[in-house]
Amino acid sequence: MRRAAWLLLLLVGCSGSSSTEPPPLRVDLIDSALDAVDEVLGADVAYFEVNATSQVVNVFVARNGNSVVQFIYDGTSLVGPTTPVDATGTMFERGLIDVDADVLDTVLAELPDSEPSMFVITGAGTDPVALRVELRILMRSSKGGELAVMVDSGGAIIGTDAE
C-alpha cells in the first residue's frame, strides 16, 4: 500500500502543471512586436488593430490607405506581411498606445470566473485617423457567454459589451 501511495505521488508530481489558470495574454510583447514591424516598414506606420493572444501579437497595418496587411510576432520572430486585403476603418499611430504590462490584473480580479482570450487595441472614433485608441479585453465566462471589457491603459474597467 505504501508503495502505491508513493507511486501515485510521483505520478502526480511529474504530470506537469495541474493549474487551471489560463495562460496570460502576451501584452508584454506588444512594444517588441511594434518595434519589429517598424524595423520592416520604417517610420509613419498606420495601424488598424493590434491584438495579443496567449501566444502571439497580431499587428494589422494600413497600406496605401485602403488595404491592410498582417504581421505575427511570437516574441522571437516576426512573420509577414501577408498579402494585402481591402479594408476601411479608423487607423491610429503608435504614439497613442500607452498600456501597462499588467493591464489584465484588475479585470481578472473583478471577473474571476472568466478567462481572457484576447487583448485588442483599435482606433477610437469614425475619423480616418484616430486621436485616441480603445482598449478591450475579450473574456469568456466559465458560466457561458462572452464579454468585451473596455479598460483604460492601467486596466481600470470603463465599460462592457456582451457578445
JSON list of C-alpha atoms in Angstrom, two decimals:
[
{"chain": "A", "resi": 1, "resn": "MET", "atom": "CA", "xyz": [0.00, 0.00, 0.00]},
{"chain": "A", "resi": 2, "resn": "ARG", "atom": "CA", "xyz": [2.81, 2.36, 0.88]},
{"chain": "A", "resi": 3, "resn": "ARG", "atom": "CA", "xyz": [4.48, 1.73, -2.48]},
{"chain": "A", "resi": 4, "resn": "ALA", "atom": "CA", "xyz": [1.22, 2.50, -4.35]},
{"chain": "A", "resi": 5, "resn": "ALA", "atom": "CA", "xyz": [0.85, 5.79, -2.47]},
{"chain": "A", "resi": 6, "resn": "TRP", "atom": "CA", "xyz": [4.47, 6.73, -3.28]},
{"chain": "A", "resi": 7, "resn": "LEU", "atom": "CA", "xyz": [3.92, 5.89, -6.97]},
{"chain": "A", "resi": 8, "resn": "LEU", "atom": "CA", "xyz": [0.73, 7.96, -7.05]},
{"chain": "A", "resi": 9, "resn": "LEU", "atom": "CA", "xyz": [2.55, 10.97, -5.55]},
{"chain": "A", "resi": 10, "resn": "LEU", "atom": "CA", "xyz": [5.36, 10.55, -8.07]},
{"chain": "A", "resi": 11, "resn": "LEU", "atom": "CA", "xyz": [2.93, 10.44, -10.99]},
{"chain": "A", "resi": 12, "resn": "VAL", "atom": "CA", "xyz": [1.03, 13.50, -9.81]},
{"chain": "A", "resi": 13, "resn": "GLY", "atom": "CA", "xyz": [4.30, 15.41, -9.32]},
{"chain": "A", "resi": 14, "resn": "CYS", "atom": "CA", "xyz": [5.51, 14.56, -12.83]},
{"chain": "A", "resi": 15, "resn": "SER", "atom": "CA", "xyz": [2.27, 15.12, -14.66]},
{"chain": "A", "resi": 16, "resn": "GLY", "atom": "CA", "xyz": [3.02, 18.77, -15.38]},
{"chain": "A", "resi": 17, "resn": "SER", "atom": "CA", "xyz": [1.04, 21.76, -14.26]},
{"chain": "A", "resi": 18, "resn": "SER", "atom": "CA", "xyz": [-2.33, 20.99, -12.78]},
{"chain": "A", "resi": 19, "resn": "SER", "atom": "CA", "xyz": [-3.26, 24.67, -12.73]},
{"chain": "A", "resi": 20, "resn": "THR", "atom": "CA", "xyz": [-6.49, 25.55, -14.44]},
{"chain": "A", "resi": 21, "resn": "GLU", "atom": "CA", "xyz": [-5.43, 29.18, -14.81]},
{"chain": "A", "resi": 22, "resn": "PRO", "atom": "CA", "xyz": [-5.43, 30.38, -18.42]},
{"chain": "A", "resi": 23, "resn": "PRO", "atom": "CA", "xyz": [-2.12, 31.40, -19.96]},
{"chain": "A", "resi": 24, "resn": "PRO", "atom": "CA", "xyz": [-1.55, 35.16, -19.81]},
{"chain": "A", "resi": 25, "resn": "LEU", "atom": "CA", "xyz": [-2.23, 37.27, -22.85]},
{"chain": "A", "resi": 26, "resn": "ARG", "atom": "CA", "xyz": [1.05, 38.43, -24.38]},
{"chain": "A", "resi": 27, "resn": "VAL", "atom": "CA", "xyz": [0.51, 42.14, -23.70]},
{"chain": "A", "resi": 28, "resn": "ASP", "atom": "CA", "xyz": [4.18, 42.20, -22.65]},
{"chain": "A", "resi": 29, "resn": "LEU", "atom": "CA", "xyz": [5.17, 41.57, -26.30]},
{"chain": "A", "resi": 30, "resn": "ILE", "atom": "CA", "xyz": [3.25, 44.49, -27.85]},
{"chain": "A", "resi": 31, "resn": "ASP", "atom": "CA", "xyz": [6.13, 47.00, -27.79]},
{"chain": "A", "resi": 32, "resn": "SER", "atom": "CA", "xyz": [8.57, 44.45, -29.20]},
{"chain": "A", "resi": 33, "resn": "ALA", "atom": "CA", "xyz": [6.09, 43.49, -31.93]},
{"chain": "A", "resi": 34, "resn": "LEU", "atom": "CA", "xyz": [5.64, 47.13, -32.94]},
{"chain": "A", "resi": 35, "resn": "ASP", "atom": "CA", "xyz": [9.42, 47.63, -32.90]},
{"chain": "A", "resi": 36, "resn": "ALA", "atom": "CA", "xyz": [9.80, 44.66, -35.26]},
{"chain": "A", "resi": 37, "resn": "VAL", "atom": "CA", "xyz": [7.11, 45.99, -37.63]},
{"chain": "A", "resi": 38, "resn": "ASP", "atom": "CA", "xyz": [8.68, 49.47, -37.56]},
{"chain": "A", "resi": 39, "resn": "GLU", "atom": "CA", "xyz": [12.03, 47.92, -38.46]},
{"chain": "A", "resi": 40, "resn": "VAL", "atom": "CA", "xyz": [10.49, 46.30, -41.55]},
{"chain": "A", "resi": 41, "resn": "LEU", "atom": "CA", "xyz": [8.29, 49.19, -42.69]},
{"chain": "A", "resi": 42, "resn": "GLY", "atom": "CA", "xyz": [10.13, 52.26, -41.43]},
{"chain": "A", "resi": 43, "resn": "ALA", "atom": "CA", "xyz": [8.53, 55.38, -40.00]},
{"chain": "A", "resi": 44, "resn": "ASP", "atom": "CA", "xyz": [4.94, 56.60, -40.19]},
{"chain": "A", "resi": 45, "resn": "VAL", "atom": "CA", "xyz": [3.21, 53.24, -39.80]},
{"chain": "A", "resi": 46, "resn": "ALA", "atom": "CA", "xyz": [-0.59, 53.46, -39.52]},
{"chain": "A", "resi": 47, "resn": "TYR", "atom": "CA", "xyz": [-2.23, 50.65, -37.57]},
{"chain": "A", "resi": 48, "resn": "PHE", "atom": "CA", "xyz": [-5.77, 49.25, -37.90]},
{"chain": "A", "resi": 49, "resn": "GLU", "atom": "CA", "xyz": [-5.51, 46.89, -34.93]},
{"chain": "A", "resi": 50, "resn": "VAL", "atom": "CA", "xyz": [-3.01, 45.37, -32.55]},
{"chain": "A", "resi": 51, "resn": "ASN", "atom": "CA", "xyz": [-4.07, 42.35, -30.52]},
{"chain": "A", "resi": 52, "resn": "ALA", "atom": "CA", "xyz": [-2.41, 39.99, -28.08]},
{"chain": "A", "resi": 53, "resn": "THR", "atom": "CA", "xyz": [-3.42, 36.36, -27.57]},
{"chain": "A", "resi": 54, "resn": "SER", "atom": "CA", "xyz": [-1.89, 33.85, -25.19]},
{"chain": "A", "resi": 55, "resn": "GLN", "atom": "CA", "xyz": [0.78, 33.03, -27.78]},
{"chain": "A", "resi": 56, "resn": "VAL", "atom": "CA", "xyz": [1.35, 35.92, -30.20]},
{"chain": "A", "resi": 57, "resn": "VAL", "atom": "CA", "xyz": [0.78, 39.56, -31.02]},
{"chain": "A", "resi": 58, "resn": "ASN", "atom": "CA", "xyz": [-1.05, 40.28, -34.28]},
{"chain": "A", "resi": 59, "resn": "VAL", "atom": "CA", "xyz": [-0.38, 43.64, -35.91]},
{"chain": "A", "resi": 60, "resn": "PHE", "atom": "CA", "xyz": [-2.67, 44.88, -38.69]},
{"chain": "A", "resi": 61, "resn": "VAL", "atom": "CA", "xyz": [-1.07, 47.70, -40.68]},
{"chain": "A", "resi": 62, "resn": "ALA", "atom": "CA", "xyz": [-2.74, 50.03, -43.17]},
{"chain": "A", "resi": 63, "resn": "ARG", "atom": "CA", "xyz": [-1.17, 50.07, -46.61]},
{"chain": "A", "resi": 64, "resn": "ASN", "atom": "CA", "xyz": [-1.99, 52.73, -49.23]},
{"chain": "A", "resi": 65, "resn": "GLY", "atom": "CA", "xyz": [-4.99, 53.89, -47.20]},
{"chain": "A", "resi": 66, "resn": "ASN", "atom": "CA", "xyz": [-7.40, 51.22, -48.42]},
{"chain": "A", "resi": 67, "resn": "SER", "atom": "CA", "xyz": [-5.80, 47.88, -47.61]},
{"chain": "A", "resi": 68, "resn": "VAL", "atom": "CA", "xyz": [-4.31, 46.09, -44.61]},
{"chain": "A", "resi": 69, "resn": "VAL", "atom": "CA", "xyz": [-1.53, 43.56, -44.06]},
{"chain": "A", "resi": 70, "resn": "GLN", "atom": "CA", "xyz": [-0.96, 41.36, -41.02]},
{"chain": "A", "resi": 71, "resn": "PHE", "atom": "CA", "xyz": [2.23, 40.65, -39.10]},
{"chain": "A", "resi": 72, "resn": "ILE", "atom": "CA", "xyz": [2.51, 37.99, -36.38]},
{"chain": "A", "resi": 73, "resn": "TYR", "atom": "CA", "xyz": [5.08, 38.26, -33.59]},
{"chain": "A", "resi": 74, "resn": "ASP", "atom": "CA", "xyz": [5.80, 35.38, -31.19]},
{"chain": "A", "resi": 75, "resn": "GLY", "atom": "CA", "xyz": [8.44, 37.01, -29.02]},
{"chain": "A", "resi": 76, "resn": "THR", "atom": "CA", "xyz": [11.40, 35.95, -31.14]},
{"chain": "A", "resi": 77, "resn": "SER", "atom": "CA", "xyz": [10.42, 36.33, -34.78]},
{"chain": "A", "resi": 78, "resn": "LEU", "atom": "CA", "xyz": [8.14, 38.38, -36.99]},
{"chain": "A", "resi": 79, "resn": "VAL", "atom": "CA", "xyz": [6.12, 36.74, -39.76]},
{"chain": "A", "resi": 80, "resn": "GLY", "atom": "CA", "xyz": [4.64, 38.87, -42.50]},
{"chain": "A", "resi": 81, "resn": "PRO", "atom": "CA", "xyz": [3.45, 40.89, -44.11]},
{"chain": "A", "resi": 82, "resn": "THR", "atom": "CA", "xyz": [0.56, 38.91, -45.51]},
{"chain": "A", "resi": 83, "resn": "THR", "atom": "CA", "xyz": [-0.95, 39.67, -48.90]},
{"chain": "A", "resi": 84, "resn": "PRO", "atom": "CA", "xyz": [-2.88, 42.97, -48.66]},
{"chain": "A", "resi": 85, "resn": "VAL", "atom": "CA", "xyz": [-6.67, 42.78, -48.33]},
{"chain": "A", "resi": 86, "resn": "ASP", "atom": "CA", "xyz": [-9.18, 45.59, -48.78]},
{"chain": "A", "resi": 87, "resn": "ALA", "atom": "CA", "xyz": [-10.05, 47.40, -45.57]},
{"chain": "A", "resi": 88, "resn": "THR", "atom": "CA", "xyz": [-11.71, 50.56, -44.35]},
{"chain": "A", "resi": 89, "resn": "GLY", "atom": "CA", "xyz": [-11.83, 51.95, -40.88]},
{"chain": "A", "resi": 90, "resn": "THR", "atom": "CA", "xyz": [-10.06, 54.10, -38.36]},
{"chain": "A", "resi": 91, "resn": "MET", "atom": "CA", "xyz": [-6.29, 53.99, -38.27]},
{"chain": "A", "resi": 92, "resn": "PHE", "atom": "CA", "xyz": [-4.04, 55.08, -35.40]},
{"chain": "A", "resi": 93, "resn": "GLU", "atom": "CA", "xyz": [-0.40, 55.89, -34.78]},
{"chain": "A", "resi": 94, "resn": "ARG", "atom": "CA", "xyz": [1.85, 54.06, -32.37]},
{"chain": "A", "resi": 95, "resn": "GLY", "atom": "CA", "xyz": [2.29, 57.13, -30.19]},
{"chain": "A", "resi": 96, "resn": "LEU", "atom": "CA", "xyz": [-1.31, 56.75, -28.99]},
{"chain": "A", "resi": 97, "resn": "ILE", "atom": "CA", "xyz": [-0.59, 53.35, -27.40]},
{"chain": "A", "resi": 98, "resn": "ASP", "atom": "CA", "xyz": [0.16, 53.54, -23.68]},
{"chain": "A", "resi": 99, "resn": "VAL", "atom": "CA", "xyz": [-0.52, 50.21, -21.98]},
{"chain": "A", "resi": 100, "resn": "ASP", "atom": "CA", "xyz": [0.77, 48.86, -18.67]},
{"chain": "A", "resi": 101, "resn": "ALA", "atom": "CA", "xyz": [2.08, 45.30, -18.94]},
{"chain": "A", "resi": 102, "resn": "ASP", "atom": "CA", "xyz": [-0.18, 44.32, -16.01]},
{"chain": "A", "resi": 103, "resn": "VAL", "atom": "CA", "xyz": [-3.33, 45.77, -17.61]},
{"chain": "A", "resi": 104, "resn": "LEU", "atom": "CA", "xyz": [-5.13, 42.42, -17.14]},
{"chain": "A", "resi": 105, "resn": "ASP", "atom": "CA", "xyz": [-4.79, 42.29, -13.35]},
{"chain": "A", "resi": 106, "resn": "THR", "atom": "CA", "xyz": [-7.77, 44.50, -12.47]},
{"chain": "A", "resi": 107, "resn": "VAL", "atom": "CA", "xyz": [-10.11, 42.81, -14.93]},
{"chain": "A", "resi": 108, "resn": "LEU", "atom": "CA", "xyz": [-9.14, 39.32, -13.78]},
{"chain": "A", "resi": 109, "resn": "ALA", "atom": "CA", "xyz": [-9.67, 40.35, -10.16]},
{"chain": "A", "resi": 110, "resn": "GLU", "atom": "CA", "xyz": [-13.13, 41.74, -10.99]},
{"chain": "A", "resi": 111, "resn": "LEU", "atom": "CA", "xyz": [-14.14, 38.78, -13.19]},
{"chain": "A", "resi": 112, "resn": "PRO", "atom": "CA", "xyz": [-12.54, 35.74, -11.53]},
{"chain": "A", "resi": 113, "resn": "ASP", "atom": "CA", "xyz": [-14.85, 33.26, -13.27]},
{"chain": "A", "resi": 114, "resn": "SER", "atom": "CA", "xyz": [-13.80, 34.45, -16.72]},
{"chain": "A", "resi": 115, "resn": "GLU", "atom": "CA", "xyz": [-10.86, 33.66, -18.97]},
{"chain": "A", "resi": 116, "resn": "PRO", "atom": "CA", "xyz": [-9.23, 36.31, -21.18]},
{"chain": "A", "resi": 117, "resn": "SER", "atom": "CA", "xyz": [-8.97, 35.31, -24.83]},
{"chain": "A", "resi": 118, "resn": "MET", "atom": "CA", "xyz": [-7.60, 38.46, -26.46]},
{"chain": "A", "resi": 119, "resn": "PHE", "atom": "CA", "xyz": [-6.42, 41.99, -25.69]},
{"chain": "A", "resi": 120, "resn": "VAL", "atom": "CA", "xyz": [-7.33, 44.38, -28.53]},
{"chain": "A", "resi": 121, "resn": "ILE", "atom": "CA", "xyz": [-6.20, 47.91, -29.41]},
{"chain": "A", "resi": 122, "resn": "THR", "atom": "CA", "xyz": [-8.16, 49.81, -32.07]},
{"chain": "A", "resi": 123, "resn": "GLY", "atom": "CA", "xyz": [-8.56, 53.41, -33.13]},
{"chain": "A", "resi": 124, "resn": "ALA", "atom": "CA", "xyz": [-11.44, 55.24, -31.47]},
{"chain": "A", "resi": 125, "resn": "GLY", "atom": "CA", "xyz": [-13.99, 57.22, -33.43]},
{"chain": "A", "resi": 126, "resn": "THR", "atom": "CA", "xyz": [-15.04, 57.41, -37.04]},
{"chain": "A", "resi": 127, "resn": "ASP", "atom": "CA", "xyz": [-12.38, 59.74, -38.45]},
{"chain": "A", "resi": 128, "resn": "PRO", "atom": "CA", "xyz": [-9.88, 58.11, -40.83]},
{"chain": "A", "resi": 129, "resn": "VAL", "atom": "CA", "xyz": [-7.09, 58.76, -38.30]},
{"chain": "A", "resi": 130, "resn": "ALA", "atom": "CA", "xyz": [-7.89, 58.37, -34.61]},
{"chain": "A", "resi": 131, "resn": "LEU", "atom": "CA", "xyz": [-6.92, 60.84, -31.90]},
{"chain": "A", "resi": 132, "resn": "ARG", "atom": "CA", "xyz": [-7.07, 58.09, -29.25]},
{"chain": "A", "resi": 133, "resn": "VAL", "atom": "CA", "xyz": [-7.24, 54.31, -29.02]},
{"chain": "A", "resi": 134, "resn": "GLU", "atom": "CA", "xyz": [-9.71, 51.94, -27.36]},
{"chain": "A", "resi": 135, "resn": "LEU", "atom": "CA", "xyz": [-8.51, 49.00, -25.30]},
{"chain": "A", "resi": 136, "resn": "ARG", "atom": "CA", "xyz": [-10.65, 45.88, -24.92]},
{"chain": "A", "resi": 137, "resn": "ILE", "atom": "CA", "xyz": [-10.15, 42.55, -23.25]},
{"chain": "A", "resi": 138, "resn": "LEU", "atom": "CA", "xyz": [-12.29, 39.78, -24.70]},
{"chain": "A", "resi": 139, "resn": "MET", "atom": "CA", "xyz": [-13.37, 37.43, -21.91]},
{"chain": "A", "resi": 140, "resn": "ARG", "atom": "CA", "xyz": [-15.09, 34.01, -21.87]},
{"chain": "A", "resi": 141, "resn": "SER", "atom": "CA", "xyz": [-17.16, 33.28, -18.79]},
{"chain": "A", "resi": 142, "resn": "SER", "atom": "CA", "xyz": [-16.95, 29.85, -17.20]},
{"chain": "A", "resi": 143, "resn": "LYS", "atom": "CA", "xyz": [-20.74, 30.13, -16.88]},
{"chain": "A", "resi": 144, "resn": "GLY", "atom": "CA", "xyz": [-21.21, 30.72, -20.60]},
{"chain": "A", "resi": 145, "resn": "GLY", "atom": "CA", "xyz": [-21.10, 33.80, -22.79]},
{"chain": "A", "resi": 146, "resn": "GLU", "atom": "CA", "xyz": [-18.50, 36.27, -23.89]},
{"chain": "A", "resi": 147, "resn": "LEU", "atom": "CA", "xyz": [-17.82, 39.80, -22.80]},
{"chain": "A", "resi": 148, "resn": "ALA", "atom": "CA", "xyz": [-15.74, 42.65, -24.22]},
{"chain": "A", "resi": 149, "resn": "VAL", "atom": "CA", "xyz": [-14.36, 44.67, -21.31]},
{"chain": "A", "resi": 150, "resn": "MET", "atom": "CA", "xyz": [-13.22, 48.19, -22.17]},
{"chain": "A", "resi": 151, "resn": "VAL", "atom": "CA", "xyz": [-10.33, 49.35, -19.99]},
{"chain": "A", "resi": 152, "resn": "ASP", "atom": "CA", "xyz": [-8.02, 52.32, -19.60]},
{"chain": "A", "resi": 153, "resn": "SER", "atom": "CA", "xyz": [-4.25, 51.97, -20.01]},
{"chain": "A", "resi": 154, "resn": "GLY", "atom": "CA", "xyz": [-3.85, 50.85, -16.39]},
{"chain": "A", "resi": 155, "resn": "GLY", "atom": "CA", "xyz": [-6.59, 48.22, -16.56]},
{"chain": "A", "resi": 156, "resn": "ALA", "atom": "CA", "xyz": [-9.44, 50.07, -14.81]},
{"chain": "A", "resi": 157, "resn": "ILE", "atom": "CA", "xyz": [-12.76, 48.91, -16.25]},
{"chain": "A", "resi": 158, "resn": "ILE", "atom": "CA", "xyz": [-14.55, 51.62, -18.24]},
{"chain": "A", "resi": 159, "resn": "GLY", "atom": "CA", "xyz": [-17.46, 49.55, -19.59]},
{"chain": "A", "resi": 160, "resn": "THR", "atom": "CA", "xyz": [-18.54, 46.27, -21.13]},
{"chain": "A", "resi": 161, "resn": "ASP", "atom": "CA", "xyz": [-20.26, 44.86, -24.19]},
{"chain": "A", "resi": 162, "resn": "ALA", "atom": "CA", "xyz": [-21.88, 41.43, -24.04]},
{"chain": "A", "resi": 163, "resn": "GLU", "atom": "CA", "xyz": [-21.27, 39.34, -27.14]}
]
